[in-house]
């Protein structure tokens, strides 16, 4: 700022044909009005700076004009007059406050609770005497942070590509960037992005992950990362993919010497029902959800038990054949066969995990082992077992 001004004064004396040349050299600032480019977050207070420099001419008035998103026609909206202060041109002052000072050539305004409709160009004009009007523009830009969200779709196992999960960064200004962290699913999923600009100047960015819902994908965590100038740091939203499926194979595990647990994999979690093939229920057996427990070793326990695992997507069954030996050895009982029957898919997969043995009285050793881990240990048990196996083989799959 500041220019060197040369003032040359020529005096001509006609009588003496005398030329006196007086050269005054001085540094003078040029008259200038300074505006600005302001960026403010939605709802905050914006300062619209406007300063006059380089003159000592008196100010007659300061006027403000605007062209905004809300008022696209250029209009005068405020004036500041030395002795009266801030005056609205039409209507009222509203959210504006005069924060400058005429005596210090400062026409700055403050605008509270900035809205999207306030965004635009503001012009401040100093009217000076005698030189007239001098103005500058102030650009007001708004920052609106996105509202980020994730929405997963209901996924059933399938072979076709579907929309797995959608990440939305809604209503931001400037537009938000959305990306995904898919971990080991990278390469198995496809990403699509789209964005929509709203009339109020904000943009909604939507990014979706597409893929074929598989069991391996179930419980996999994916993350959506939203970046935007209006956010102080990037936002990360995590989503656990849920792929729903009916119970897979049902197996029956021995939990303790006198209890068994029905186990399957299903999403949502399966509910279990125990019953017996003859539709009777022995007094000494207790079924509680997945667990089957024998409270005493009585021969009424003998029979084929069925565990039915089901969820809203389907049902599968597992079978347990129980035979309790009577006689001198009352606590001595033998479980002969564990049949796993896949009844739902039409293919009857039969698994013959036959076994026998004395259950330890203490519950040590075999508890929590799979039934196939125990070994026959009595001659009687082996006999019984073979007998029962024959019987079951002739019966075939149920
Ligand atoms: C004002 O600032 C915004 C955001 O910082 C920028 O995009 C724009 O180009 C600037 N405009 C001017 C005229 O400097
Ligand atoms: C802008 O417009 C969109 C779409 O109409 C709306 O959802 C959003 O809330 C608006 N944003 C603001 C800050 O008014």
Tab-separated table of N, CA, C and O and ligand atoms in Angstrom, residues 36-39 139 141 143, ligand 1:
chain	number	residue	atom	x	y	z
A	36	UNK	N	-13.224	-9.152	2.457
A	36	UNK	CA	-12.648	-10.425	2.919
A	36	UNK	C	-13.417	-11.599	2.367
A	36	UNK	O	-14.393	-11.441	1.634
A	37	UNK	N	-12.942	-12.743	2.714
A	37	UNK	CA	-13.545	-13.996	2.288
A	37	UNK	C	-13.695	-14.822	3.552
A	37	UNK	O	-12.726	-15.315	4.103
A	38	UNK	N	-14.923	-14.892	4.053
A	38	UNK	CA	-15.137	-15.502	5.361
A	38	UNK	C	-15.799	-16.873	5.238
A	38	UNK	O	-16.733	-17.049	4.461
A	39	UNK	N	-15.290	-17.805	6.009
A	39	UNK	CA	-15.863	-19.146	6.028
A	39	UNK	C	-16.275	-19.463	7.456
A	39	UNK	O	-15.464	-19.361	8.384
A	139	UNK	N	-17.096	-12.187	0.787
A	139	UNK	CA	-17.755	-13.455	0.461
A	139	UNK	C	-18.011	-14.217	1.754
A	139	UNK	O	-17.093	-14.386	2.555
A	141	UNK	N	-18.937	-17.809	3.084
A	141	UNK	CA	-19.080	-19.235	2.745
A	141	UNK	C	-19.485	-19.994	3.989
A	141	UNK	O	-18.972	-19.715	5.069
A	143	UNK	N	-19.949	-23.615	6.134
A	143	UNK	CA	-19.529	-24.997	6.305
A	143	UNK	C	-20.646	-25.717	7.044
A	143	UNK	O	-21.099	-25.252	8.086
B	1	LIG	C1	-13.015	-17.863	-0.604
B	1	LIG	O1	-12.803	-18.987	0.234
B	1	LIG	C2	-13.350	-20.185	-0.288
B	1	LIG	C3	-13.195	-21.239	0.763
B	1	LIG	O2	-12.034	-21.086	1.495
B	1	LIG	C4	-12.696	-20.509	-1.602
B	1	LIG	O3	-13.255	-21.676	-2.127
B	1	LIG	C5	-12.905	-19.371	-2.570
B	1	LIG	O4	-12.228	-19.631	-3.767
B	1	LIG	C6	-12.413	-18.069	-1.982
B	1	LIG	N1	-12.834	-17.008	-2.859
B	1	LIG	C7	-12.085	-15.952	-3.070
B	1	LIG	C8	-12.624	-14.973	-4.013
B	1	LIG	O5	-10.997	-15.810	-2.530
